[in-house]
mmCIF file of N, CA and C in Angstrom:
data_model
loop_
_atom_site.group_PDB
_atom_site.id
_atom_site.type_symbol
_atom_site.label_atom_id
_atom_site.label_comp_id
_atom_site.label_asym_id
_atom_site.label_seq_id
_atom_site.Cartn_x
_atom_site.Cartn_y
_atom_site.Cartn_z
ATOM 1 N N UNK A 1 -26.736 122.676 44.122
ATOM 2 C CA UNK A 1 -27.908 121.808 44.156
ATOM 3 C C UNK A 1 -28.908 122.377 45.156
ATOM 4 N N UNK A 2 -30.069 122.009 44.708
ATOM 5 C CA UNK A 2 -30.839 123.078 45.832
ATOM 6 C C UNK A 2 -31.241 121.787 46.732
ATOM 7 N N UNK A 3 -31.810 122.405 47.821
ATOM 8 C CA UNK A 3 -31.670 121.694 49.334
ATOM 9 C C UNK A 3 -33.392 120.008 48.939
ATOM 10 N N UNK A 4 -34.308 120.726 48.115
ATOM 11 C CA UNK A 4 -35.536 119.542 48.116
ATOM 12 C C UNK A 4 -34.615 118.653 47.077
ATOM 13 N N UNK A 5 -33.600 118.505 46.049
ATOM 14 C CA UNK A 5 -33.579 117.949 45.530
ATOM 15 C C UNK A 5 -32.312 117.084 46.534
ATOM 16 N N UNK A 6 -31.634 117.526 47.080
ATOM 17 C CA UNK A 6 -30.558 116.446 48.311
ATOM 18 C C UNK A 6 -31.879 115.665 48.848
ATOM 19 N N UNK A 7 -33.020 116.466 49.831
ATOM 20 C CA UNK A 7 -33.231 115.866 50.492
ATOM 21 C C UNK A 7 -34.598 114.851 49.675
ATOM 22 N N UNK A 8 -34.667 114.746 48.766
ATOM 23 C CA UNK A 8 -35.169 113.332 47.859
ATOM 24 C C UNK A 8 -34.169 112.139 47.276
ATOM 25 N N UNK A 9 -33.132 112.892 46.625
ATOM 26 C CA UNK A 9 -31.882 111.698 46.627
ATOM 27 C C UNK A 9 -31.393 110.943 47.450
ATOM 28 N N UNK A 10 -31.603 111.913 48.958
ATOM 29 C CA UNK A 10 -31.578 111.020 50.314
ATOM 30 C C UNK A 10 -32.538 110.318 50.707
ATOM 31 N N UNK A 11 -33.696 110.515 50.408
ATOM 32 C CA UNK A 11 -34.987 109.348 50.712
ATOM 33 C C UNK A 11 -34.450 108.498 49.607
ATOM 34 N N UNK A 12 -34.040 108.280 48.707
ATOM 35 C CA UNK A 12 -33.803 107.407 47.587
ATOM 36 C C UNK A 12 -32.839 106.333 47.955
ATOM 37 N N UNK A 13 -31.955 107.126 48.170
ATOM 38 C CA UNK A 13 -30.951 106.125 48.617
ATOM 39 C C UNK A 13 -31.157 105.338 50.153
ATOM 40 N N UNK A 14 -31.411 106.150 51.159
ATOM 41 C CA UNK A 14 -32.208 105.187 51.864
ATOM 42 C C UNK A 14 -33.004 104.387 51.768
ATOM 43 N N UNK A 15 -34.149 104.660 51.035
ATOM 44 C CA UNK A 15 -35.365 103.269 50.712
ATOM 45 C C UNK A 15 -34.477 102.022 49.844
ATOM 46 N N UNK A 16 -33.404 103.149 49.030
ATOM 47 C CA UNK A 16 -32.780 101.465 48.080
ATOM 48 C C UNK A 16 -31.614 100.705 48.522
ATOM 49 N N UNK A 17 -31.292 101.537 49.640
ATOM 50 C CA UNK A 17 -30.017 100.701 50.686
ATOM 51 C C UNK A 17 -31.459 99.346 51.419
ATOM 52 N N UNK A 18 -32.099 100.116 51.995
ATOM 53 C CA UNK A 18 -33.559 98.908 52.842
ATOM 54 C C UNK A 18 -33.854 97.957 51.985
ATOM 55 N N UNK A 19 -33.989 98.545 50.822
ATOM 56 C CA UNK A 19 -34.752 97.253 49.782
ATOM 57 C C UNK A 19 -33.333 96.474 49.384
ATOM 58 N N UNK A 20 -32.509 96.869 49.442
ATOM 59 C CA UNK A 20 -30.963 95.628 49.371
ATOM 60 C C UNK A 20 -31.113 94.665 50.430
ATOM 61 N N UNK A 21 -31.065 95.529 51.882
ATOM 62 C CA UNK A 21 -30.021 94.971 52.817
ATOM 63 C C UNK A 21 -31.437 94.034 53.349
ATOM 64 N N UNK A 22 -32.692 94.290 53.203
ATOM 65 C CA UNK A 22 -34.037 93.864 53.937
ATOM 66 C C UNK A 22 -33.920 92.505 53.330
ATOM 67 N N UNK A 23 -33.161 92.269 52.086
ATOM 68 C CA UNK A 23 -33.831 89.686 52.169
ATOM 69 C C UNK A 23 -32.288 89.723 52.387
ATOM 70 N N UNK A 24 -31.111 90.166 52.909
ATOM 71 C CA UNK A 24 -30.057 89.389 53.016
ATOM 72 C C UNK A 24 -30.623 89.432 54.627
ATOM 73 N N UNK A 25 -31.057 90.595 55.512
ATOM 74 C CA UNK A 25 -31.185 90.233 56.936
ATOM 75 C C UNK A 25 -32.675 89.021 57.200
ATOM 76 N N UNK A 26 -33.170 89.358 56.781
ATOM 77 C CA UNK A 26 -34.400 87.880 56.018
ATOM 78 C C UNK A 26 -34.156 86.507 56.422
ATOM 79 N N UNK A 27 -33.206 86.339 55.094
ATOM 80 C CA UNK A 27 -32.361 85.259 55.329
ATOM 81 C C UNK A 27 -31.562 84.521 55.900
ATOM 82 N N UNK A 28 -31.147 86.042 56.861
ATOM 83 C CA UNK A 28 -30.037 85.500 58.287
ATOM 84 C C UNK A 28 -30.466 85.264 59.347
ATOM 85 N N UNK A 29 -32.127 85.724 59.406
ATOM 86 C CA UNK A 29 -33.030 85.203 60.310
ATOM 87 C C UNK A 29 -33.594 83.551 60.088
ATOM 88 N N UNK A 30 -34.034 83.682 58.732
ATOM 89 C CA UNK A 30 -34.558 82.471 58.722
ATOM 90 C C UNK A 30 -33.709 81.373 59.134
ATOM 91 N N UNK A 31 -31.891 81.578 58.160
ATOM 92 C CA UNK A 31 -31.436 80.373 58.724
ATOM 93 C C UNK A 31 -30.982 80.164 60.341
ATOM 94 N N UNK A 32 -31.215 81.703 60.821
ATOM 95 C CA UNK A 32 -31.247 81.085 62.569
ATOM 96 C C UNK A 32 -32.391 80.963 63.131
ATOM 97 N N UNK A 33 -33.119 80.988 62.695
ATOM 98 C CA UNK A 33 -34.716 79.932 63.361
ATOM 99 C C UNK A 33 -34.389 78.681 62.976
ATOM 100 N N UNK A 34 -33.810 77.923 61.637
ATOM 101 C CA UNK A 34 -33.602 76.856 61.400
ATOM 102 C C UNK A 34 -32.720 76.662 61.928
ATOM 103 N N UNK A 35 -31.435 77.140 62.191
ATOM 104 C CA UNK A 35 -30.431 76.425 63.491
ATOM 105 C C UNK A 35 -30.948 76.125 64.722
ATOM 106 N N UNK A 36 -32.004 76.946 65.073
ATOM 107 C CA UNK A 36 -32.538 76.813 66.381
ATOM 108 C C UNK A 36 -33.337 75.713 66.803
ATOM 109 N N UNK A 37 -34.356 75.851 65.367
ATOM 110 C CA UNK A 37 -35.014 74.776 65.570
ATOM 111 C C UNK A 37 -34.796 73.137 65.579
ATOM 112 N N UNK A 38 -33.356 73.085 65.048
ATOM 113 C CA UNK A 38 -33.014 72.118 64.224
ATOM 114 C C UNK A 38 -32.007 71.467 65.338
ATOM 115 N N UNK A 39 -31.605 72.361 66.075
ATOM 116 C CA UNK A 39 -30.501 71.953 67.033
ATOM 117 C C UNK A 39 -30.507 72.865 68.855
ATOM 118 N N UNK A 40 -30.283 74.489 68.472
ATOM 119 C CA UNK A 40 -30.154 75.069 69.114
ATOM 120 C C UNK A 40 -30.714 75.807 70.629
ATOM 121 N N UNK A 41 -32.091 75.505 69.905
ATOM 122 C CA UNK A 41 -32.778 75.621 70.930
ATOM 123 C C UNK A 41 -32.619 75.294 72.406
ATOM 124 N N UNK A 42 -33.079 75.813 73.408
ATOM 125 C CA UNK A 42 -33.078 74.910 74.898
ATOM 126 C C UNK A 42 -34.453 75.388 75.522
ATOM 127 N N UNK A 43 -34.828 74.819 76.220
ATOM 128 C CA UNK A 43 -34.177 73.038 76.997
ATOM 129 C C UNK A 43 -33.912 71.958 75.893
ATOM 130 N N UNK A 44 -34.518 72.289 74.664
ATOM 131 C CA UNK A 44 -34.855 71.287 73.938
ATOM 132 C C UNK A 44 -34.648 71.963 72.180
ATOM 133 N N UNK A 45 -34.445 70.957 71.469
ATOM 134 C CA UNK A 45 -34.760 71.447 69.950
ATOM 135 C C UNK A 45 -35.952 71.171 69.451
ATOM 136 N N UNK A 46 -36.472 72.145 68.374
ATOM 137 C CA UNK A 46 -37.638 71.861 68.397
ATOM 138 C C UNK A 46 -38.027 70.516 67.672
ATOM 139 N N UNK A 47 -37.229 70.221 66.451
ATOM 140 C CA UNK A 47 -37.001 69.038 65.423
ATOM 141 C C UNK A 47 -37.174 67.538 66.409
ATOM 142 N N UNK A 48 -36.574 67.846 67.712
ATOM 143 C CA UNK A 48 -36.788 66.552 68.332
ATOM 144 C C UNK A 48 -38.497 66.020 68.353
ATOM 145 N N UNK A 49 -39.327 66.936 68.568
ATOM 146 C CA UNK A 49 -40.209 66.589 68.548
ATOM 147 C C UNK A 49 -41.561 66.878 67.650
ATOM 148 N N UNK A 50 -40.981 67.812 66.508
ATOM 149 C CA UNK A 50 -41.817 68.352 65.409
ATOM 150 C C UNK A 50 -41.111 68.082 64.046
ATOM 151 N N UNK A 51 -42.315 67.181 63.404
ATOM 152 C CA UNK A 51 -41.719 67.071 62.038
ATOM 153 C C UNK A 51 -42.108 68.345 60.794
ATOM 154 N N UNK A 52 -41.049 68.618 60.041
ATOM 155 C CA UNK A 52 -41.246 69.838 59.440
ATOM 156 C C UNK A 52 -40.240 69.269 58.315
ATOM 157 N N UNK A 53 -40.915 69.357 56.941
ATOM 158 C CA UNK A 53 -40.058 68.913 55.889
ATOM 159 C C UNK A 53 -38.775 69.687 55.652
ATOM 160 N N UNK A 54 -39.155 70.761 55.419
ATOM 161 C CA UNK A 54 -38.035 72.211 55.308
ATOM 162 C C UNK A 54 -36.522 71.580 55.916
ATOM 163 N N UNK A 55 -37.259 71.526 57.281
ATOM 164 C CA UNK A 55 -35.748 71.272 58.343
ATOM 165 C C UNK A 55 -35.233 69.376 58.301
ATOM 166 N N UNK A 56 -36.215 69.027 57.908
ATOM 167 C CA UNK A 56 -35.721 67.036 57.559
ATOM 168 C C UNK A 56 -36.214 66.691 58.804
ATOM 169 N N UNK A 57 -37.031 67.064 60.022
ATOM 170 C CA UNK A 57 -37.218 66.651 61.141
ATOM 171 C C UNK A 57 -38.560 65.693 60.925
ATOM 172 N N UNK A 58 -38.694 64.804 61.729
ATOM 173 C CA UNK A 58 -39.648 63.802 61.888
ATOM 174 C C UNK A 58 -40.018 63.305 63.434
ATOM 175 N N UNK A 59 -39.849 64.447 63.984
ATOM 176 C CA UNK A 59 -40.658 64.017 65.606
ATOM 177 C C UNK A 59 -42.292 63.554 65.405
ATOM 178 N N UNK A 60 -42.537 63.392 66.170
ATOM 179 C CA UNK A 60 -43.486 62.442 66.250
ATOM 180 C C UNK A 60 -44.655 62.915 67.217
ATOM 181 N N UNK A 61 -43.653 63.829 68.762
ATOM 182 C CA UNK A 61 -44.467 63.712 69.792
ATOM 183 C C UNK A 61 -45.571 65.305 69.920
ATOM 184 N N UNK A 62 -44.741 66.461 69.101
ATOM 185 C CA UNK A 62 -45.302 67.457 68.833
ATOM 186 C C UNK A 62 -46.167 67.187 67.269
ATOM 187 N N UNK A 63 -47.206 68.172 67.398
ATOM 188 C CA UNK A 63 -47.921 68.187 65.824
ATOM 189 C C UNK A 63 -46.588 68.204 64.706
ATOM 190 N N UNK A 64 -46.897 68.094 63.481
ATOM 191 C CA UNK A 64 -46.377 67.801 62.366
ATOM 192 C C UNK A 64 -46.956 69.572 62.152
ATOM 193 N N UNK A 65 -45.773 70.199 61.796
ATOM 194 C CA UNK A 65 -45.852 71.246 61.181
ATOM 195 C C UNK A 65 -46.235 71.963 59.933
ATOM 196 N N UNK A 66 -46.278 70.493 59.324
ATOM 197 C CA UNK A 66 -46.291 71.036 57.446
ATOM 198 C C UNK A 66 -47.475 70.683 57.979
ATOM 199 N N UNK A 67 -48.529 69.615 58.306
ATOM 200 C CA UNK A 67 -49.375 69.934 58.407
ATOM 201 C C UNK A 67 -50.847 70.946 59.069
ATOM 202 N N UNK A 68 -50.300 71.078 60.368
ATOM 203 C CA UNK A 68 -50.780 72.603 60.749
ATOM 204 C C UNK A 68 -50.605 73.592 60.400
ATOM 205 N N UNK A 69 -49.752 74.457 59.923
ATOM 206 C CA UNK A 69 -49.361 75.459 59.128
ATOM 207 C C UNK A 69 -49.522 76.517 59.967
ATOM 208 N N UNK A 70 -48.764 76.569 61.000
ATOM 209 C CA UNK A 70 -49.488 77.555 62.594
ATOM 210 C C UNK A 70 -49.048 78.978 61.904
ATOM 211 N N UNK A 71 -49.886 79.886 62.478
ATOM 212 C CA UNK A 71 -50.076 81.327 62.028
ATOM 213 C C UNK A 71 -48.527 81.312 63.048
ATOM 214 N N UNK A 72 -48.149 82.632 63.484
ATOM 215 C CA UNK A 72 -47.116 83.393 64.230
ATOM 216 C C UNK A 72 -47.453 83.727 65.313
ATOM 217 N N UNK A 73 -49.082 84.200 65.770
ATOM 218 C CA UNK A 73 -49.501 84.638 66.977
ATOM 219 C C UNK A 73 -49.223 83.448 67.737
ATOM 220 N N UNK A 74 -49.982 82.136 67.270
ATOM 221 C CA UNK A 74 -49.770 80.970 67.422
ATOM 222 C C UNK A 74 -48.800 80.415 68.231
ATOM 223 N N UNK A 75 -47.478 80.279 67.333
ATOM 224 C CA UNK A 75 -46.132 80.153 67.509
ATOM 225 C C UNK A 75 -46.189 80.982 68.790
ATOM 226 N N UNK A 76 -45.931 82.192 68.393
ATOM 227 C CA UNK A 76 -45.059 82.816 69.948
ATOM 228 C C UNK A 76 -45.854 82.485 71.109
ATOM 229 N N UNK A 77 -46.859 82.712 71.182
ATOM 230 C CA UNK A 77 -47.942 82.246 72.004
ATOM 231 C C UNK A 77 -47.363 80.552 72.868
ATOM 232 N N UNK A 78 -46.962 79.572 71.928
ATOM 233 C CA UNK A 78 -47.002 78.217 72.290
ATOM 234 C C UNK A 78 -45.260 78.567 72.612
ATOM 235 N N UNK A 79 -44.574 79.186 72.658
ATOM 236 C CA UNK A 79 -42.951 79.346 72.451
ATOM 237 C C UNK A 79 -42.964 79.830 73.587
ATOM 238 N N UNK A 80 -43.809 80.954 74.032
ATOM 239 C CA UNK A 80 -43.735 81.369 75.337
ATOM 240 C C UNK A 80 -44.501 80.346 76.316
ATOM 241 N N UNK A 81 -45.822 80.002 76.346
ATOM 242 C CA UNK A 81 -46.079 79.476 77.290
ATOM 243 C C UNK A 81 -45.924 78.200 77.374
ATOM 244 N N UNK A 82 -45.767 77.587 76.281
ATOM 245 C CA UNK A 82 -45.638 75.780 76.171
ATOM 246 C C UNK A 82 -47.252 75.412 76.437
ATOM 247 N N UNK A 83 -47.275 73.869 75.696
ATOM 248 C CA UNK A 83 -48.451 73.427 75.728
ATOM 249 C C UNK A 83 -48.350 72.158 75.634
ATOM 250 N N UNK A 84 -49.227 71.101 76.614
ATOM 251 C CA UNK A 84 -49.273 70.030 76.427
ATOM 252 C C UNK A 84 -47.615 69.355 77.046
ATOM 253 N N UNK A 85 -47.095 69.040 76.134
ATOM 254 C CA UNK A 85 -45.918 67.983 76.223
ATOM 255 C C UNK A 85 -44.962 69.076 76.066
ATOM 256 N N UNK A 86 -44.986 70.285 75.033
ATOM 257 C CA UNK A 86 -43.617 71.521 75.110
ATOM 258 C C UNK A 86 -43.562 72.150 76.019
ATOM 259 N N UNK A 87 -42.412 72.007 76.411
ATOM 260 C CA UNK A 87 -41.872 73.023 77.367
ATOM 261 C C UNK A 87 -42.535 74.933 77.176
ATOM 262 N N UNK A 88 -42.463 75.202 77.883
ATOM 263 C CA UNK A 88 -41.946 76.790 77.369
ATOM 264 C C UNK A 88 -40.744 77.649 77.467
ATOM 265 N N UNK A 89 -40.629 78.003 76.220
ATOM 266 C CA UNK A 89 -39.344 78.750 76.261
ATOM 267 C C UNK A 89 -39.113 80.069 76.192
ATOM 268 N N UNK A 90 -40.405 80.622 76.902
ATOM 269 C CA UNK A 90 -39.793 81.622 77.112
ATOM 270 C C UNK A 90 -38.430 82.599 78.185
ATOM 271 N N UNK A 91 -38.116 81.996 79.071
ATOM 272 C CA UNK A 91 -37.255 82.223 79.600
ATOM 273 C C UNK A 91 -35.567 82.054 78.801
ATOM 274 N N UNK A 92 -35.972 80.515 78.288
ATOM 275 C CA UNK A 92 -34.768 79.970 77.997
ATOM 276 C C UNK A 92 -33.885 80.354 75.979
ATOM 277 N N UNK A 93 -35.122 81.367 75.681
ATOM 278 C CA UNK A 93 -35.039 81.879 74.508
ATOM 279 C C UNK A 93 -35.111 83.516 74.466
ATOM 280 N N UNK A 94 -34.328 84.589 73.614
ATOM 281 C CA UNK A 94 -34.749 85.745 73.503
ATOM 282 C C UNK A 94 -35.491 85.957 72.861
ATOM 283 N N UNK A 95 -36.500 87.052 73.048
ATOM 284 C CA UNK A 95 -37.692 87.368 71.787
ATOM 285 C C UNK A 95 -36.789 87.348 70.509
ATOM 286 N N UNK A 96 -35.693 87.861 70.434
ATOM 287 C CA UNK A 96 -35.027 87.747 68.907
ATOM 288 C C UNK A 96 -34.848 86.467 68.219
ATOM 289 N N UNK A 97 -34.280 85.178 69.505
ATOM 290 C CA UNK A 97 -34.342 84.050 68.857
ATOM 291 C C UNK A 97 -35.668 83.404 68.472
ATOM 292 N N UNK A 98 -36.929 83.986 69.265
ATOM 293 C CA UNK A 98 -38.223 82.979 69.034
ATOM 294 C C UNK A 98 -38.971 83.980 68.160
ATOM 295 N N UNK A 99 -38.917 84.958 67.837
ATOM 296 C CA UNK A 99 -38.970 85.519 66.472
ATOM 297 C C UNK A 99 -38.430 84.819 65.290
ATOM 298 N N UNK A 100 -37.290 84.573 65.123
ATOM 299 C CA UNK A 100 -36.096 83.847 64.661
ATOM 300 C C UNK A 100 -36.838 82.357 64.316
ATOM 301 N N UNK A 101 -37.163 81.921 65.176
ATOM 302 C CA UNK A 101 -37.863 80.343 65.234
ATOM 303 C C UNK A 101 -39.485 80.653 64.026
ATOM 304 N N UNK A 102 -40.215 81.718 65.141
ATOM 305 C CA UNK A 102 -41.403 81.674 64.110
ATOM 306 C C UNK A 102 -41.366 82.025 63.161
ATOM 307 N N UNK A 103 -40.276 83.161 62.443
ATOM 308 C CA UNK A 103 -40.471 83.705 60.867
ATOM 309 C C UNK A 103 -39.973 82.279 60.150
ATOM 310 N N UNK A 104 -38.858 81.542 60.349
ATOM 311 C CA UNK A 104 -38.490 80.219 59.722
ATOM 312 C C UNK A 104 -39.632 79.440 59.786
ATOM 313 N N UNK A 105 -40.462 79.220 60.733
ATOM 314 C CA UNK A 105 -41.405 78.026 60.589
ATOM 315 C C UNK A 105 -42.739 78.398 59.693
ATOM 316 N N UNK A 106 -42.922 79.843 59.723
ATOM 317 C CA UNK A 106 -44.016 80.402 58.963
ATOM 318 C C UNK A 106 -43.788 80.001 57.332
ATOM 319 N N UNK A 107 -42.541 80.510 57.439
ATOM 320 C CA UNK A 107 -41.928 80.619 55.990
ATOM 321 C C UNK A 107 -42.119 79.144 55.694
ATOM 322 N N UNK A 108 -41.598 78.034 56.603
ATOM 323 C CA UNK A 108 -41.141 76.862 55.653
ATOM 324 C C UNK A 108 -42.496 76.338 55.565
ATOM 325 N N UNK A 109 -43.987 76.768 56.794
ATOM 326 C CA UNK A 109 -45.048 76.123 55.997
ATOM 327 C C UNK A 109 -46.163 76.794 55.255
ATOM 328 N N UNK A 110 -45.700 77.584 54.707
ATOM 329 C CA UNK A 110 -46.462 78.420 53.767
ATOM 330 C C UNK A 110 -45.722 78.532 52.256
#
């Protein structure tokens, strides 16, 4: 076999291993933003105080999520510094989990 045709079967199979494995890791994000949000979080969950249909939450004291429909800059932005009545979590969260939080909340209001 000559050497350009390996090294295209190998871009091949790499791009189609990514395009497999890219919505099962997706998905294992989203449902841990929704664990997080739903329960996991600290100091606080977010569901206690944000209603978001997706997750069944009905807080009251944060905005209603389905209806703002917050971009992601947004999110991390308010995740790190807190606003108003939220805490901030950035200390008490890893960028992986509040990544985790905003791709689920993007997703469930869009």
């Amino acid at each position: 076999m000559n050497k350009n045709f390996l090294l295209t079967l190998s871009a091949a199979l790499v791009t189609t291993v990514g395009l497999v494995t890219a919505p099962v890791a997706l998905a294992d994000n989203l449902e841990e933003g929704k664990q997080l949000f739903l329960s996991d979080a600290q100091p606080m969950a977010c569901a206690i105080c944000h209603t978001l249909q997706d997750a069944g939450s009905t807080g009251n004291i944060g905005p209603d999520l389905d209806d703002l429909r917050p971009e992601a800059d947004r999110i991390h932005k308010v995740l790190i510094e807190g606003m108003g009545a939220m805490p901030a979590f950035g200390d008490s969260l890893s960028q992986e989990q509040r990544d985790a939080i905003v791709d689920y909340v993007v997703s469930a209001t869009n």
